[in-house]
Short mmCIF file of C-alpha atoms in Angstrom, two decimals:
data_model
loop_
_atom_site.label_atom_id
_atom_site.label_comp_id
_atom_site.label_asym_id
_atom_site.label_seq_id
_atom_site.Cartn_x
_atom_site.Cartn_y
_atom_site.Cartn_z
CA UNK O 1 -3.24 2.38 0.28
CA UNK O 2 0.25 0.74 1.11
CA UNK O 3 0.77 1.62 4.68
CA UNK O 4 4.75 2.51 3.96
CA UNK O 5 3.73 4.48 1.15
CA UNK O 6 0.77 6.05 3.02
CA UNK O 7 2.76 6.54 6.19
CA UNK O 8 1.20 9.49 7.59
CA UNK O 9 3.01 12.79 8.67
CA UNK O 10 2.28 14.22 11.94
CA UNK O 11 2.26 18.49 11.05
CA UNK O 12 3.00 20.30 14.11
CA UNK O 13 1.63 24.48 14.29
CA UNK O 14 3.10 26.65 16.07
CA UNK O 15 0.77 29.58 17.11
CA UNK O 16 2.72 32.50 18.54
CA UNK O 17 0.58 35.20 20.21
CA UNK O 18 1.96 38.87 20.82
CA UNK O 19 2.55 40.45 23.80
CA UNK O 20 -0.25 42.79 24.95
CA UNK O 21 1.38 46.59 25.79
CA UNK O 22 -0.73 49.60 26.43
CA UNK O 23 0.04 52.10 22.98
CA UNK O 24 -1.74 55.28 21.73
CA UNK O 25 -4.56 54.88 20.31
CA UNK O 26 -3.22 55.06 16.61
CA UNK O 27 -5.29 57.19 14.16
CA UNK O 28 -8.47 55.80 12.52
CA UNK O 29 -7.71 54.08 9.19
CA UNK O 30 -9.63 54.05 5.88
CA UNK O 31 -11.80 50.86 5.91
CA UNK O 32 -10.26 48.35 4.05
CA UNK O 33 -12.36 46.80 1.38
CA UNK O 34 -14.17 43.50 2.31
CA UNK O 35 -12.44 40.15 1.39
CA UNK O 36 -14.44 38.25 -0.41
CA UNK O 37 -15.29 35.02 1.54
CA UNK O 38 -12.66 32.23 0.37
CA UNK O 39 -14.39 28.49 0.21
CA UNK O 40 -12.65 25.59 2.45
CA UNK O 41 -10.55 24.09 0.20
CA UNK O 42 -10.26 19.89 0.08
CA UNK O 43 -12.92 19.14 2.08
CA UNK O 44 -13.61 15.30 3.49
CA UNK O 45 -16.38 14.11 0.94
CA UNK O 46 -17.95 11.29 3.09
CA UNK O 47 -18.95 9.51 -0.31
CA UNK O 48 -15.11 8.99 -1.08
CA UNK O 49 -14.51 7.90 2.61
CA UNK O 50 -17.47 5.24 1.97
CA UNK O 51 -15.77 4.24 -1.52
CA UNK O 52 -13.11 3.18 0.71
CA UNK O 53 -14.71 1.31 3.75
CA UNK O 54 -16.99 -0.20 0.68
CA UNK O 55 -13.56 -1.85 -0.87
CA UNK O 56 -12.07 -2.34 2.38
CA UNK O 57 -15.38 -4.75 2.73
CA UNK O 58 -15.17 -6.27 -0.51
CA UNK O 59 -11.86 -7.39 0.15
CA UNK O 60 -12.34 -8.81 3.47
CA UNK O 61 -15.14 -10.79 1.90
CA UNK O 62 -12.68 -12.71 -0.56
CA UNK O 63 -11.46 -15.94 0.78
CA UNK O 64 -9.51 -16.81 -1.87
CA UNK O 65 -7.80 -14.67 -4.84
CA UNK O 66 -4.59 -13.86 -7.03
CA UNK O 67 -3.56 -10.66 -7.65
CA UNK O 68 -0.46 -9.66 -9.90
CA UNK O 69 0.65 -5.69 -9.58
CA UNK O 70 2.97 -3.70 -11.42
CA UNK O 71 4.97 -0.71 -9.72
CA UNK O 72 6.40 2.29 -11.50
CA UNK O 73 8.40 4.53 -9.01
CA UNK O 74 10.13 7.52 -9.70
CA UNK O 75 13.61 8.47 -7.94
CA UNK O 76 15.09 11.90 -7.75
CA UNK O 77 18.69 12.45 -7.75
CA UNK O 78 20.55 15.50 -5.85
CA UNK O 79 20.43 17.65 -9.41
CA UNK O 80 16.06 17.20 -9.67
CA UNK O 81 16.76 14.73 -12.11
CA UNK O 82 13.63 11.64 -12.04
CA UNK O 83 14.48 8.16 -12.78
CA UNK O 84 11.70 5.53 -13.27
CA UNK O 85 12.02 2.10 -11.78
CA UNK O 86 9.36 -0.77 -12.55
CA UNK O 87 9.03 -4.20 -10.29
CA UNK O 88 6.45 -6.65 -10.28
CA UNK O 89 4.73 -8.90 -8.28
CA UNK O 90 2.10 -11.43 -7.67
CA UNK O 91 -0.05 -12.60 -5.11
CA UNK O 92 -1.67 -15.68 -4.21
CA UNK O 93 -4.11 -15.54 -1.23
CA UNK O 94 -6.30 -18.28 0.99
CA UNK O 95 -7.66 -16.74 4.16
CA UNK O 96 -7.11 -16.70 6.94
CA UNK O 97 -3.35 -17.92 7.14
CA UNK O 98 -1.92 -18.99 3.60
CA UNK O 99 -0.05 -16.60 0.87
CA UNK O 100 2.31 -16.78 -1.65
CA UNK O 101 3.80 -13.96 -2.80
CA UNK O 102 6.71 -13.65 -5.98
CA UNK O 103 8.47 -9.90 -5.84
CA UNK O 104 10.71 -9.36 -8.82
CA UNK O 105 13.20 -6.28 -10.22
CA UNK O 106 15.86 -6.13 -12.50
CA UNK O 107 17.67 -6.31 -9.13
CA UNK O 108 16.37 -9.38 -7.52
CA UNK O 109 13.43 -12.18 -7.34
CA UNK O 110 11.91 -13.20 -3.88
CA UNK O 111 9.90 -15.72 -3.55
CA UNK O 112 7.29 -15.64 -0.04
CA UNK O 113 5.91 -18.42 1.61
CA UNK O 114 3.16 -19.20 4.09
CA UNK O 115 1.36 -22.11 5.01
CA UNK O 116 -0.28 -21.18 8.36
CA UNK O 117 2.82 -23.34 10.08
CA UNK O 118 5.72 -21.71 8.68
CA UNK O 119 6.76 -18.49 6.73
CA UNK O 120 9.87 -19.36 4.43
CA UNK O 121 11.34 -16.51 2.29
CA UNK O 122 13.52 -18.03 -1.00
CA UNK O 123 15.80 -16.09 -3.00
CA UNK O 124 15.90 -18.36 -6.61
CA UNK O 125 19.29 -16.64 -7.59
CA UNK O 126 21.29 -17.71 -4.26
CA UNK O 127 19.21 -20.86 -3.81
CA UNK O 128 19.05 -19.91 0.00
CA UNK O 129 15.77 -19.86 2.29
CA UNK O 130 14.95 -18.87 5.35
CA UNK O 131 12.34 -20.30 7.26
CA UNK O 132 10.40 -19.58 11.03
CA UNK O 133 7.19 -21.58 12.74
CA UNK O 134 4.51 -18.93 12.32
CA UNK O 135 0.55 -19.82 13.53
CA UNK O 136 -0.99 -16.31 13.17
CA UNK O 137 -3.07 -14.48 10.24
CA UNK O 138 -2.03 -13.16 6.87
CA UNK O 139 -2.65 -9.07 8.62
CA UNK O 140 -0.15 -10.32 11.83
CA UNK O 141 2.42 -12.00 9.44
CA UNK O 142 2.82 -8.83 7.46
CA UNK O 143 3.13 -6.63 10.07
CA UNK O 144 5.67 -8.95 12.47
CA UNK O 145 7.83 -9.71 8.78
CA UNK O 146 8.04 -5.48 8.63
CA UNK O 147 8.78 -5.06 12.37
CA UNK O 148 10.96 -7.88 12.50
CA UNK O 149 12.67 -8.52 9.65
CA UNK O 150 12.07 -5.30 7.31
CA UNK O 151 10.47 -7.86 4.75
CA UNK O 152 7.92 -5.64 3.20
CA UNK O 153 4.82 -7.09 1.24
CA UNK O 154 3.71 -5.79 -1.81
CA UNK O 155 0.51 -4.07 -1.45
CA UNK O 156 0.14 -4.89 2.09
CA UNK O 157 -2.89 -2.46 2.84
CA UNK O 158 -4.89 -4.64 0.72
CA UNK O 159 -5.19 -6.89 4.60
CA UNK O 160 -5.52 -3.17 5.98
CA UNK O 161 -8.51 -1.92 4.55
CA UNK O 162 -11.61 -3.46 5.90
CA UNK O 163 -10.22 -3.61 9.46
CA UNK O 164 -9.99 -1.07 12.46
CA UNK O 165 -6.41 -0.32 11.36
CA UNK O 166 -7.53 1.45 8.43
CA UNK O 167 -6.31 5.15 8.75
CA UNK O 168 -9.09 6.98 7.83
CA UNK O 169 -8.68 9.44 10.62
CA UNK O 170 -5.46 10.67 9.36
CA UNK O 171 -7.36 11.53 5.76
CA UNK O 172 -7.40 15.44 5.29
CA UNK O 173 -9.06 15.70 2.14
CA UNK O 174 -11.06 13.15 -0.17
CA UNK O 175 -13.16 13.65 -3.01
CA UNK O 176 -14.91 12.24 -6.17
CA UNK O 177 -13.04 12.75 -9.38
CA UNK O 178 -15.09 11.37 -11.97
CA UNK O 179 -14.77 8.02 -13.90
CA UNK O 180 -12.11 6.51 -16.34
CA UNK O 181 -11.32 3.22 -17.77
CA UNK O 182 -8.43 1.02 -16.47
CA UNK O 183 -7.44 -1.67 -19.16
CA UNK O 184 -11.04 -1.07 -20.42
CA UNK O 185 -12.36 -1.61 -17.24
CA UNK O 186 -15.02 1.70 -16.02
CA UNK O 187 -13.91 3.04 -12.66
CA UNK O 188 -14.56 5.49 -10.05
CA UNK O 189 -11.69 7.98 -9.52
CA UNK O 190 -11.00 9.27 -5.87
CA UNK O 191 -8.25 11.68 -4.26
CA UNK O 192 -7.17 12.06 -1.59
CA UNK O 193 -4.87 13.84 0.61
CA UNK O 194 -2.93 12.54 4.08
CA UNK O 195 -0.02 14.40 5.38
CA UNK O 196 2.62 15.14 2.64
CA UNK O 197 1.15 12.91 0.29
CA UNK O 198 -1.64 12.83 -2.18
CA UNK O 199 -3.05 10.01 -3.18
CA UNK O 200 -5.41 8.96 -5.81
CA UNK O 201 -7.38 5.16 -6.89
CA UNK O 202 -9.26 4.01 -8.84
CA UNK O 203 -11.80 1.27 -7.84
CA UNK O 204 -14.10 -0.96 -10.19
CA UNK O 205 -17.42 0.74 -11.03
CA UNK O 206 -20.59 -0.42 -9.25
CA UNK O 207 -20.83 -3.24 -6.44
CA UNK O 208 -18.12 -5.01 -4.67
CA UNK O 209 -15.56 -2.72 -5.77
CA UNK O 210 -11.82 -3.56 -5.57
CA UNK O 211 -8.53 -1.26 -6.25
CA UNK O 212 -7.29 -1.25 -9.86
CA UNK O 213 -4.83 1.71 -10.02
CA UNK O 214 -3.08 3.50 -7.27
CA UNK O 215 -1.07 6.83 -7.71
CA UNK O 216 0.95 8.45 -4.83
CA UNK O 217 2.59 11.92 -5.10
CA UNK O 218 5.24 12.49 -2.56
CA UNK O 219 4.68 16.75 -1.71
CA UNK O 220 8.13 16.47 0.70
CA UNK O 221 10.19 16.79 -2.31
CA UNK O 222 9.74 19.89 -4.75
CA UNK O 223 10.15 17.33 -7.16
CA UNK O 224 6.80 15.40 -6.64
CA UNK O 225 8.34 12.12 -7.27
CA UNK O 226 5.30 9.50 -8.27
CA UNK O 227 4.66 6.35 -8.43
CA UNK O 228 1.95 4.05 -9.82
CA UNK O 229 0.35 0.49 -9.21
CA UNK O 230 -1.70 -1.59 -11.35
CA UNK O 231 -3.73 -4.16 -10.06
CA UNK O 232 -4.86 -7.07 -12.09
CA UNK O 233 -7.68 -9.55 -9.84
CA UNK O 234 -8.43 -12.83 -10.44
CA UNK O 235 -10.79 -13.21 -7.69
CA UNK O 236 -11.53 -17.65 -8.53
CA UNK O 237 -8.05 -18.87 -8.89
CA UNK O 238 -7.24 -22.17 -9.38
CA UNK O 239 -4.71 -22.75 -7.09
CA UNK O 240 -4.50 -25.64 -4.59
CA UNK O 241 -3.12 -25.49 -0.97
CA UNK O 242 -0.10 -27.13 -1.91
CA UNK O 243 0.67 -23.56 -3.36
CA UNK O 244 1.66 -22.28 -0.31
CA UNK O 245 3.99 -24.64 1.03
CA UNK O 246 7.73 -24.54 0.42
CA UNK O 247 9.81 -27.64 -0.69
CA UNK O 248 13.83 -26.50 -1.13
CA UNK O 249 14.49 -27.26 -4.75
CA UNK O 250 17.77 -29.28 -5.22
CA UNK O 251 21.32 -28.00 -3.71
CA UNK O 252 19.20 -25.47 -1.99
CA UNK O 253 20.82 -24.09 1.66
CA UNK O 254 19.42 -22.74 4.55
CA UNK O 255 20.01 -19.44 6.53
CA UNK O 256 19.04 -17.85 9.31
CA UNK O 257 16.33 -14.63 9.44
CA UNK O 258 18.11 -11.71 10.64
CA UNK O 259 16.76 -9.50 12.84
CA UNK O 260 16.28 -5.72 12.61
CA UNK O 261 19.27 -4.35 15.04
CA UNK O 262 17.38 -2.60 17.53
CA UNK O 263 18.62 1.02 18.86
#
């Protein structure tokens, strides 16, 4: 789903053919015993690639929602040792050009801003902002904050999905797993599979279905680090505009947005 988790890997094959000599005709072998025909493994299930476009749609339709998420990452160290890390976040949405988004670790709480004027980024701890005039939507903000700044957004594929950036042509495999419950809620299971990584979600049952679990398995690493994202929707908030709009709390300072160095 997240495009930096789901960044796809580009597999290059090398086909090497032998050079052609003129031999002896070598000696007639036995006939080898047929193979027995071997099925295509992982194929593209078009159902599961529809379970996607039909949440991609769903979520495009929602003008207005808050969503918190809760992200469980595993980390690897040099011996093959895993170490799970949790952060949170929450988001708080008005299309086309207002969000509000609170990221928080053991290490640090961000707080994101965005009023369709201006995109402010507050760090509570340091009282400090940083602030830029910004006019474009929520899918352009996230993308020039990532190429710009290296601010990532939690979840940000959830503005993805539903528009011709969605990457389904770099999907190898998809299929239907069945359904489970997610905090008691009945959902469909999917996998999928996209370069090194597998992939699975798990999207409410029946109509308008949205993403309530997400589980990505890093194959890179002989380790098959994980991690998992909850999703809990509240899809009629009661937030007001005023949410989005940043007013520096007392003894607050201002600094300057730095820019990614450039190569």
């Amino acid at each position: 789903m997240v495009r930096t988790l789901l960044a796809t890997s580009v597999l290059a094959l090398s086909l090497g053919a032998a050079g052609l000599h003129a031999q002896p005709a070598p000696a007639p072998a036995a006939p080898a015993p047929a193979a027995a025909a071997q099925p295509a493994a992982n194929p593209v299930d078009p159902q599961a690639i529809q379970a996607l476009k039909d949440m991609g749609a769903h979520l495009q339709s929602l003008k207005r929602f808050e969503v918190e998420i809760e992200l469980t990452a595993e980390r690897v160290l040099a011996d093959g040792q895993k170490l799970q890390h949790t952060a949170t976040a929450e988001l708080q949405v008005a299309r086309p050009n207002k969000m509000r988004v609170r990221m928080s670790s053991p290490r640090s709480v961000r707080e994101l801003f965005y009023d369709g004027k201006t995109v402010t980024l507050f760090t509570p701890a340091l009282k400090t902002y940083s602030q830029a005039e910004f006019s474009d939507n929520l899918g352009v903000l996230i993308e020039k904050l990532k190429q710009r700044f290296g601010i990532e957004v939690p979840a940000s594929d959830l503005f993805v999905w539903g528009t011709p950036e969605a990457p389904f042509d770099a999907i190898q495999s998809a299929m239907f797993a069945g359904q489970d419950f997610i905090d008691e809620v009945l959902s469909d299971h999917y996998a999928f599979r996209q370069g090194e990584l597998d992939w699975q979600i798990w999207l409410t049952s029946g109509g308008n279905p949205l993403p309530l679990k997400l589980v990505i398995t890093n194959r890179s690493d002989e380790a098959r680090p994980q991690s998992a994202t909850l999703f809990d929707w509240k899809k009629n908030p009661g937030f007001k505009d005023s949410t989005f709009k940043f007013v520096p709390p007392k003894g607050a300072t201002e600094a300057k947005f730095v820019p990614l160095k450039t190569s």
